[in-house]
CSV table of C-alpha atoms in Angstrom, one decimal:
chain,number,residue,atom,x,y,z
A,259,MET,CA,-36.0,-79.5,71.9
A,260,PHE,CA,-39.7,-79.6,72.8
A,261,SER,CA,-40.0,-76.0,71.8
A,262,ASN,CA,-38.6,-76.8,68.4
A,263,LEU,CA,-41.2,-79.5,67.9
A,264,LEU,CA,-44.0,-77.1,68.9
A,265,SER,CA,-42.7,-74.4,66.6
A,266,ASN,CA,-43.2,-76.7,63.7
A,267,VAL,CA,-46.9,-77.2,64.5
A,268,ASN,CA,-49.5,-74.6,63.8
A,269,LEU,CA,-51.6,-74.2,67.0
A,270,THR,CA,-54.3,-71.7,67.9
A,271,THR,CA,-54.0,-69.5,71.0
A,272,ASP,CA,-56.2,-71.7,73.1
A,273,GLU,CA,-54.3,-74.8,72.1
A,274,SER,CA,-51.0,-73.2,72.9
A,275,GLU,CA,-52.3,-72.2,76.4
A,276,LEU,CA,-53.4,-75.8,77.0
A,277,VAL,CA,-50.0,-77.1,76.0
A,278,PHE,CA,-48.4,-74.6,78.3
A,279,GLN,CA,-50.5,-75.7,81.2
A,280,LEU,CA,-49.7,-79.4,80.6
A,281,ASN,CA,-46.0,-78.6,80.8
A,282,CYS,CA,-46.2,-76.8,84.1
A,283,ASP,CA,-45.8,-78.5,87.6
A,284,THR,CA,-49.0,-76.8,88.8
A,285,ASN,CA,-52.3,-76.1,87.2
A,286,LYS,CA,-52.7,-72.9,89.1
A,287,TYR,CA,-53.5,-70.1,86.8
A,288,GLU,CA,-53.6,-66.5,87.9
A,289,LYS,CA,-54.9,-63.5,86.0
A,290,SER,CA,-51.8,-61.6,86.9
A,291,GLY,CA,-49.6,-64.3,85.5
A,292,MET,CA,-48.4,-67.9,85.9
A,293,THR,CA,-45.4,-68.9,88.2
A,294,HIS,CA,-43.2,-71.9,88.0
A,295,ASN,CA,-40.9,-73.2,90.7
A,296,THR,CA,-37.5,-74.0,89.4
A,297,ASN,CA,-36.6,-76.1,92.5
A,298,LYS,CA,-38.1,-79.2,90.9
A,299,LEU,CA,-36.0,-78.6,87.8
A,300,GLU,CA,-32.9,-78.6,90.0
A,301,LYS,CA,-34.0,-81.8,91.6
A,302,ASP,CA,-34.3,-83.3,88.1
A,303,GLY,CA,-30.7,-82.2,87.4
A,304,LEU,CA,-31.5,-79.0,85.6
A,305,ASN,CA,-29.4,-76.0,86.1
A,306,ALA,CA,-32.0,-73.3,87.0
A,307,SER,CA,-32.4,-70.4,89.4
A,308,SER,CA,-34.2,-71.0,92.7
A,309,GLN,CA,-36.3,-68.0,92.0
A,310,LEU,CA,-39.7,-68.2,90.5
A,311,VAL,CA,-40.1,-67.5,86.9
A,312,HIS,CA,-43.2,-65.5,86.0
A,313,LEU,CA,-44.7,-66.6,82.7
A,314,LYS,CA,-47.6,-64.5,81.5
A,315,LEU,CA,-48.0,-65.6,77.9
A,316,THR,CA,-47.3,-68.7,75.9
A,317,PRO,CA,-44.4,-67.0,74.0
A,318,ASP,CA,-42.8,-66.3,77.3
A,319,PHE,CA,-42.9,-70.0,78.1
A,320,TYR,CA,-41.4,-70.9,74.7
A,321,SER,CA,-38.6,-68.4,75.3
A,322,TRP,CA,-37.9,-69.7,78.8
A,323,LEU,CA,-37.9,-73.3,77.5
A,324,ALA,CA,-35.5,-72.4,74.7
A,325,THR,CA,-33.2,-70.9,77.3
A,326,ILE,CA,-33.2,-74.1,79.4
A,327,GLU,CA,-32.5,-76.2,76.3
A,328,GLN,CA,-29.6,-74.0,75.3
A,329,GLU,CA,-28.1,-74.4,78.8
A,330,GLN,CA,-28.5,-78.1,78.6
A,331,GLU,CA,-27.1,-78.6,75.0
A,332,PRO,CA,-23.8,-80.5,74.8
A,333,ALA,CA,-20.6,-78.6,74.0
A,334,ASN,CA,-20.3,-80.0,70.5
A,335,ILE,CA,-23.7,-78.8,69.4
A,336,SER,CA,-22.3,-75.4,68.4
A,337,ASN,CA,-19.7,-77.1,66.3
A,338,ILE,CA,-22.3,-79.3,64.7
A,339,LYS,CA,-24.4,-76.3,63.9
A,340,ALA,CA,-21.4,-74.5,62.5
A,341,GLN,CA,-20.6,-77.5,60.3
A,342,MET,CA,-24.3,-77.7,59.3
A,343,LYS,CA,-24.2,-74.0,58.4
A,344,GLU,CA,-21.0,-74.6,56.5
A,345,LEU,CA,-22.5,-77.6,54.7
A,346,LYS,CA,-25.6,-75.6,53.9
A,347,SER,CA,-23.4,-72.8,52.5
A,348,SER,CA,-21.4,-75.4,50.5
A,349,PHE,CA,-24.6,-77.0,49.3
A,350,ALA,CA,-25.9,-73.6,48.2
A,351,ALA,CA,-22.6,-73.0,46.4
A,352,LEU,CA,-22.7,-76.4,44.7
A,353,THR,CA,-26.2,-75.8,43.7
A,354,ASN,CA,-25.2,-72.4,42.3
A,355,CYS,CA,-22.3,-74.1,40.5
A,356,GLU,CA,-24.6,-76.7,39.1
A,357,THR,CA,-26.9,-74.1,37.9
A,358,LYS,CA,-24.0,-72.2,36.2
A,359,LEU,CA,-22.7,-75.5,34.8
A,360,SER,CA,-26.1,-76.2,33.3
A,361,CYS,CA,-26.1,-72.8,31.7
A,362,ILE,CA,-22.6,-73.3,30.4
A,363,LEU,CA,-23.6,-76.7,28.9
A,364,GLU,CA,-26.6,-75.2,27.3
A,365,SER,CA,-24.5,-72.4,25.9
A,366,LEU,CA,-21.9,-74.9,24.6
A,367,GLU,CA,-24.7,-76.9,23.0
A,368,LEU,CA,-26.0,-73.8,21.4
A,369,PHE,CA,-22.5,-72.8,20.2
A,370,ASN,CA,-22.0,-76.4,18.9
A,371,GLN,CA,-25.2,-76.1,16.9
A,372,LYS,CA,-24.2,-72.7,15.6
A,373,HIS,CA,-20.7,-74.1,14.7
A,374,LEU,CA,-22.3,-77.0,12.8
A,375,SER,CA,-24.6,-74.6,11.0
A,376,VAL,CA,-21.6,-72.3,10.1
A,377,ALA,CA,-19.5,-75.3,9.0
A,378,GLU,CA,-22.4,-76.5,6.8
A,379,ASN,CA,-22.9,-73.0,5.3
A,380,THR,CA,-19.1,-72.7,4.8
A,381,ASN,CA,-19.0,-76.0,3.0
A,382,SER,CA,-22.0,-75.0,0.8
A,383,LEU,CA,-20.3,-71.6,0.1
A,384,TYR,CA,-17.1,-73.4,-0.8
A,385,GLN,CA,-18.9,-75.7,-3.2
A,386,ALA,CA,-20.7,-72.7,-4.7
A,387,CYS,CA,-17.5,-70.8,-5.1
A,388,ASN,CA,-15.9,-73.8,-6.8
A,389,HIS,CA,-18.9,-74.0,-9.1
A,390,ILE,CA,-18.7,-70.3,-9.8
A,391,SER,CA,-15.0,-70.5,-10.5
A,392,ASP,CA,-15.5,-73.4,-12.9
A,393,SER,CA,-18.2,-71.4,-14.6
A,394,GLN,CA,-16.0,-68.4,-14.8
A,395,GLN,CA,-13.2,-70.4,-16.4
A,396,GLU,CA,-15.6,-71.8,-18.9
A,397,LEU,CA,-16.9,-68.3,-19.6
A,398,ILE,CA,-13.4,-67.0,-20.1
A,399,ALA,CA,-12.6,-69.9,-22.5
A,400,ASN,CA,-15.8,-69.1,-24.4
A,401,VAL,CA,-14.9,-65.4,-24.5
A,402,VAL,CA,-11.4,-66.2,-25.8
A,403,GLN,CA,-12.9,-68.6,-28.4
A,404,ILE,CA,-15.4,-65.9,-29.5
A,405,GLU,CA,-12.6,-63.3,-29.7
A,406,ASN,CA,-10.6,-65.7,-31.8
A,407,ASN,CA,-13.6,-66.4,-34.1
A,408,LEU,CA,-14.3,-62.7,-34.5
A,409,ASN,CA,-10.6,-62.1,-35.3
A,410,TYR,CA,-11.0,-64.1,-38.5
A,411,PHE,CA,-13.9,-61.8,-39.6
A,412,SER,CA,-12.0,-58.6,-38.7
A,413,THR,CA,-8.8,-59.9,-40.3
A,414,ILE,CA,-10.5,-60.4,-43.6
A,415,ASP,CA,-12.1,-57.0,-43.5
A,416,SER,CA,-8.6,-55.5,-42.8
A,417,ILE,CA,-6.9,-57.5,-45.6
A,418,GLU,CA,-9.7,-56.6,-48.0
A,419,ASN,CA,-9.0,-52.9,-47.4
A,420,THR,CA,-5.2,-53.5,-47.8
A,421,VAL,CA,-5.4,-55.4,-51.1
A,422,SER,CA,-7.9,-52.9,-52.5
A,423,ASN,CA,-5.4,-50.1,-52.1
A,424,PRO,CA,-3.9,-49.2,-55.5
A,425,LYS,CA,-0.5,-48.9,-53.8
A,426,PHE,CA,-0.6,-52.5,-52.5
A,427,GLY,CA,2.4,-54.5,-53.6
A,428,PHE,CA,4.7,-57.3,-52.7
A,429,SER,CA,6.5,-56.6,-49.3
A,430,SER,CA,7.9,-58.4,-46.3
A,431,SER,CA,4.4,-58.7,-44.8
A,432,PHE,CA,3.0,-60.5,-47.9
A,433,GLY,CA,3.6,-63.9,-46.4
A,434,THR,CA,1.7,-63.0,-43.2
A,435,ILE,CA,-1.3,-61.8,-45.3
A,436,LEU,CA,-1.4,-65.1,-47.2
A,437,THR,CA,-1.2,-67.1,-43.9
A,438,ASP,CA,-4.1,-65.1,-42.4
A,439,ILE,CA,-6.1,-65.6,-45.6
A,440,ASP,CA,-5.5,-69.4,-45.5
A,441,SER,CA,-6.4,-69.6,-41.8
A,442,ALA,CA,-9.6,-67.6,-42.4
A,443,ILE,CA,-10.6,-69.8,-45.4
A,444,LYS,CA,-10.1,-73.0,-43.4
A,445,PHE,CA,-12.1,-71.5,-40.5
A,446,PHE,CA,-15.0,-70.4,-42.7
A,447,VAL,CA,-15.1,-73.8,-44.4
A,448,GLU,CA,-15.1,-75.7,-41.1
A,449,ASN,CA,-17.7,-73.4,-39.6
A,450,SER,CA,-20.1,-73.0,-42.5
A,451,THR,CA,-23.1,-72.9,-40.1
A,452,PHE,CA,-22.1,-69.4,-38.9
A,453,LYS,CA,-24.3,-66.7,-40.2
A,454,ASP,CA,-21.7,-64.8,-42.2
A,455,SER,CA,-19.4,-67.6,-43.0
A,456,ALA,CA,-20.4,-67.9,-46.7
A,457,TYR,CA,-20.1,-64.2,-47.2
A,458,TYR,CA,-16.7,-63.9,-45.6
A,459,LEU,CA,-15.5,-67.1,-47.3
A,460,LYS,CA,-16.2,-65.4,-50.6
A,461,LYS,CA,-14.4,-62.2,-49.4
A,462,ALA,CA,-11.4,-64.3,-48.3
A,463,ARG,CA,-11.1,-66.1,-51.6
A,464,SER,CA,-11.4,-62.8,-53.4
A,465,CYS,CA,-8.5,-61.4,-51.3
A,466,LEU,CA,-6.5,-64.6,-52.1
A,467,SER,CA,-7.2,-64.2,-55.8
A,468,LYS,CA,-5.9,-60.6,-55.7
A,469,CYS,CA,-2.8,-61.6,-53.9
A,470,LEU,CA,-2.0,-64.4,-56.3
A,471,SER,CA,-2.8,-62.1,-59.3
A,472,LEU,CA,-0.3,-59.7,-57.9
A,473,ILE,CA,2.4,-62.4,-57.6
A,474,LYS,CA,1.6,-63.6,-61.1
A,475,SER,CA,1.6,-60.1,-62.6
A,476,GLN,CA,4.8,-59.2,-60.9
A,477,PHE,CA,6.4,-62.5,-62.2
A,478,CYS,CA,5.2,-61.9,-65.7
A,479,GLU,CA,6.3,-58.3,-65.7
A,480,GLN,CA,9.8,-59.2,-64.5
A,481,VAL,CA,10.2,-62.0,-67.0
A,482,ASN,CA,8.9,-59.8,-69.8
A,483,SER,CA,11.4,-57.1,-68.8
A,484,ALA,CA,14.2,-59.6,-69.0
A,485,PHE,CA,12.9,-60.8,-72.4
A,486,ARG,CA,12.8,-57.2,-73.7
A,487,ASP,CA,16.4,-56.7,-72.5
A,488,TYR,CA,17.4,-59.8,-74.4
A,489,GLU,CA,15.7,-58.6,-77.6
A,490,LEU,CA,17.6,-55.3,-77.4
A,491,ASP,CA,20.9,-57.0,-76.7
A,492,SER,CA,20.4,-59.9,-79.2
A,493,GLN,CA,21.4,-57.6,-82.1
A,494,THR,CA,24.9,-57.3,-80.6
A,495,ILE,CA,25.3,-60.9,-79.5
A,496,THR,CA,28.8,-62.4,-80.0
A,497,SER,CA,30.6,-65.5,-78.8
A,498,SER,CA,31.9,-63.6,-75.8
A,499,ASN,CA,28.7,-62.2,-74.5
A,500,THR,CA,26.3,-65.0,-75.5
A,501,PHE,CA,26.0,-66.4,-72.0
A,502,MET,CA,25.4,-63.0,-70.4
A,503,ILE,CA,22.7,-62.1,-72.9
A,504,LEU,CA,20.9,-65.5,-72.9
A,505,PHE,CA,21.1,-66.2,-69.1
A,506,GLY,CA,22.5,-63.3,-67.2
A,507,LYS,CA,19.4,-61.1,-67.1
A,508,PHE,CA,17.2,-64.0,-66.3
A,509,HIS,CA,19.5,-65.1,-63.4
A,510,LEU,CA,19.0,-61.7,-61.8
A,511,THR,CA,15.3,-61.8,-62.4
A,512,GLY,CA,15.0,-65.3,-60.8
A,513,THR,CA,16.8,-64.0,-57.7
A,514,LYS,CA,14.3,-61.2,-57.4
A,515,LEU,CA,11.3,-63.4,-58.0
A,516,ARG,CA,12.3,-66.4,-55.9
A,517,PRO,CA,10.8,-65.1,-52.5
A,518,SER,CA,7.3,-64.7,-54.0
A,519,ILE,CA,7.5,-68.0,-55.9
A,520,LYS,CA,8.6,-69.7,-52.6
A,521,LEU,CA,5.4,-68.4,-51.0
A,522,LEU,CA,3.4,-70.2,-53.6
A,523,GLU,CA,5.4,-73.5,-53.3
A,524,GLU,CA,4.9,-73.6,-49.5
A,525,ARG,CA,1.1,-73.3,-49.8
A,526,THR,CA,0.2,-75.6,-52.6
A,527,GLN,CA,-1.5,-78.0,-50.1
A,528,ASN,CA,-3.6,-75.2,-48.6
A,529,ASP,CA,-5.6,-74.2,-51.7
A,530,PRO,CA,-5.6,-75.4,-55.3
A,531,SER,CA,-5.3,-71.8,-56.5
A,532,TYR,CA,-1.7,-71.7,-55.3
A,533,ASP,CA,-0.7,-74.6,-57.4
A,534,SER,CA,-2.5,-73.3,-60.5
A,535,THR,CA,-0.8,-69.9,-60.1
A,536,LEU,CA,2.5,-71.6,-59.7
A,537,GLN,CA,1.9,-73.7,-62.9
A,538,GLU,CA,1.0,-70.6,-64.8
A,539,CYS,CA,4.2,-68.9,-63.8
A,540,ILE,CA,6.2,-72.0,-64.8
A,541,GLU,CA,4.5,-72.1,-68.2
A,542,PHE,CA,5.1,-68.4,-68.7
A,543,LEU,CA,8.8,-68.7,-68.0
A,544,VAL,CA,9.2,-71.8,-70.1
A,545,SER,CA,7.4,-70.3,-73.1
A,546,ASN,CA,9.5,-67.1,-73.0
A,547,ARG,CA,12.7,-69.1,-72.6
A,548,GLU,CA,11.6,-71.2,-75.6
A,549,LYS,CA,11.2,-68.1,-77.7
A,550,ILE,CA,14.7,-67.1,-76.8
A,551,LEU,CA,16.5,-70.5,-77.0
A,552,LEU,CA,14.8,-72.1,-80.0
A,553,PRO,CA,16.2,-69.6,-82.6
A,554,VAL,CA,19.6,-69.7,-81.0
A,555,VAL,CA,19.7,-73.5,-80.9
A,556,LYS,CA,18.5,-73.8,-84.5
A,557,SER,CA,21.1,-71.2,-85.6
A,558,SER,CA,23.9,-72.9,-83.7
A,559,SER,CA,22.9,-76.3,-85.0
A,560,SER,CA,22.8,-75.0,-88.6
A,561,GLN,CA,26.2,-73.6,-88.3
A,562,LEU,CA,27.6,-76.9,-86.9
A,563,ILE,CA,25.9,-78.8,-89.7
A,564,ILE,CA,27.6,-76.6,-92.3
A,565,LYS,CA,30.9,-76.8,-90.5
A,566,HIS,CA,30.9,-80.6,-90.0
A,567,GLU,CA,28.9,-81.5,-93.1
A,568,LYS,CA,31.0,-84.5,-93.9
A,569,LYS,CA,31.9,-85.5,-90.4
A,570,ASN,CA,28.8,-87.1,-89.0
A,571,CYS,CA,30.3,-88.4,-85.8
A,572,VAL,CA,31.9,-85.0,-85.0
A,573,LEU,CA,28.7,-83.3,-85.9
A,574,LEU,CA,26.7,-85.6,-83.6
A,575,ARG,CA,29.2,-85.1,-80.7
A,576,THR,CA,29.3,-81.3,-81.2
A,577,VAL,CA,25.5,-80.9,-81.4
A,578,ALA,CA,25.0,-83.2,-78.4
A,579,SER,CA,27.5,-81.2,-76.4
A,580,LEU,CA,25.8,-78.0,-77.4
A,581,LEU,CA,22.4,-79.2,-76.4
A,582,SER,CA,23.7,-80.7,-73.2
A,583,ARG,CA,25.3,-77.3,-72.2
A,584,PHE,CA,22.0,-75.5,-73.1
A,585,CYS,CA,20.0,-78.0,-71.0
A,586,ASP,CA,22.4,-77.8,-68.0
A,587,THR,CA,22.5,-74.0,-68.1
A,588,GLU,CA,18.7,-73.8,-68.6
A,589,THR,CA,18.1,-76.2,-65.6
A,590,LYS,CA,20.3,-74.1,-63.4
A,591,LEU,CA,18.4,-71.0,-64.5
A,592,PHE,CA,15.1,-72.7,-63.8
A,593,LEU,CA,16.3,-73.5,-60.2
A,594,HIS,CA,16.8,-69.8,-59.7
A,595,PHE,CA,13.0,-69.4,-60.1
A,596,PHE,CA,11.6,-72.7,-58.7
A,597,SER,CA,12.4,-75.6,-56.4
A,598,PRO,CA,13.9,-78.8,-57.9
A,599,SER,CA,10.6,-80.6,-57.3
A,600,LYS,CA,9.0,-78.5,-60.0
A,601,LEU,CA,11.3,-79.8,-62.8
A,602,SER,CA,8.9,-82.7,-63.3
A,603,SER,CA,6.1,-80.3,-64.2
A,604,ILE,CA,8.0,-79.2,-67.4
A,605,GLU,CA,6.7,-81.1,-70.4
């Protein structure tokens, strides 16, 4: 134990020699070496050899002293040392685990910071994507609106080419053309601030005018054709063919012209030109029918007057019945051309 204490103190060579001499039973020092009698150690209860131990240098003394101490150590010292060694090993292992745990915690903290950064960036990216998606939907809506707006301009250009064709006539697509023209006129009126709205509005009205002129010219042509047929057949009129000559041809003409007249009647609220064209057609039909019926009514009335010259009541009933039949038949003929609501337009 003493050697352990000395080993922890830094001594010079002379100081070590002095300590060595102080721990010996004799102060006798020989150049050839120093001897120590172990008998005294045995008397003190130490287990040592009876032979002399020759100690030449201080390290020899320390070595001898350590041997004596090992012999005198209790039996459980080795177990304590083993446990101490195991504890030191465990402490070193725990220290290593603590170091690794600190590294792991630092890594987890770093990962947590990175996770928060990624989450924040992801949220920002999500919001940016939503904003881009909203902008995209808005752009798509604007593109669709622009395409719809441009469609009015291109439609009028196409219709203008169609109605300018010399072969253009009334067909099944005529109603679609009028609908497109009406929609375009309404669009140009509502969006008069557009650069070419005024120009295309003028073109649209021009196309509408050509279409209405076509309907009117077709109507007048068909009515005139029926009137010419009447003039040819009126020379051979008899009591048996009077109805056919006066009304038959016009009934057929009304059936042919009814689809085009219906297009005008359905659109009188869209543009005043529809109503004006319709009124012109009504007036043209009425004037032609007047040319036909007026001479016939006068002639028939004159014959009845002569026949019932002295029978005023009979004459009145007969003339009234004649006029009633003419009015009823003429009304039915009118309804072959126009709707019942247009009867009020006849003066």
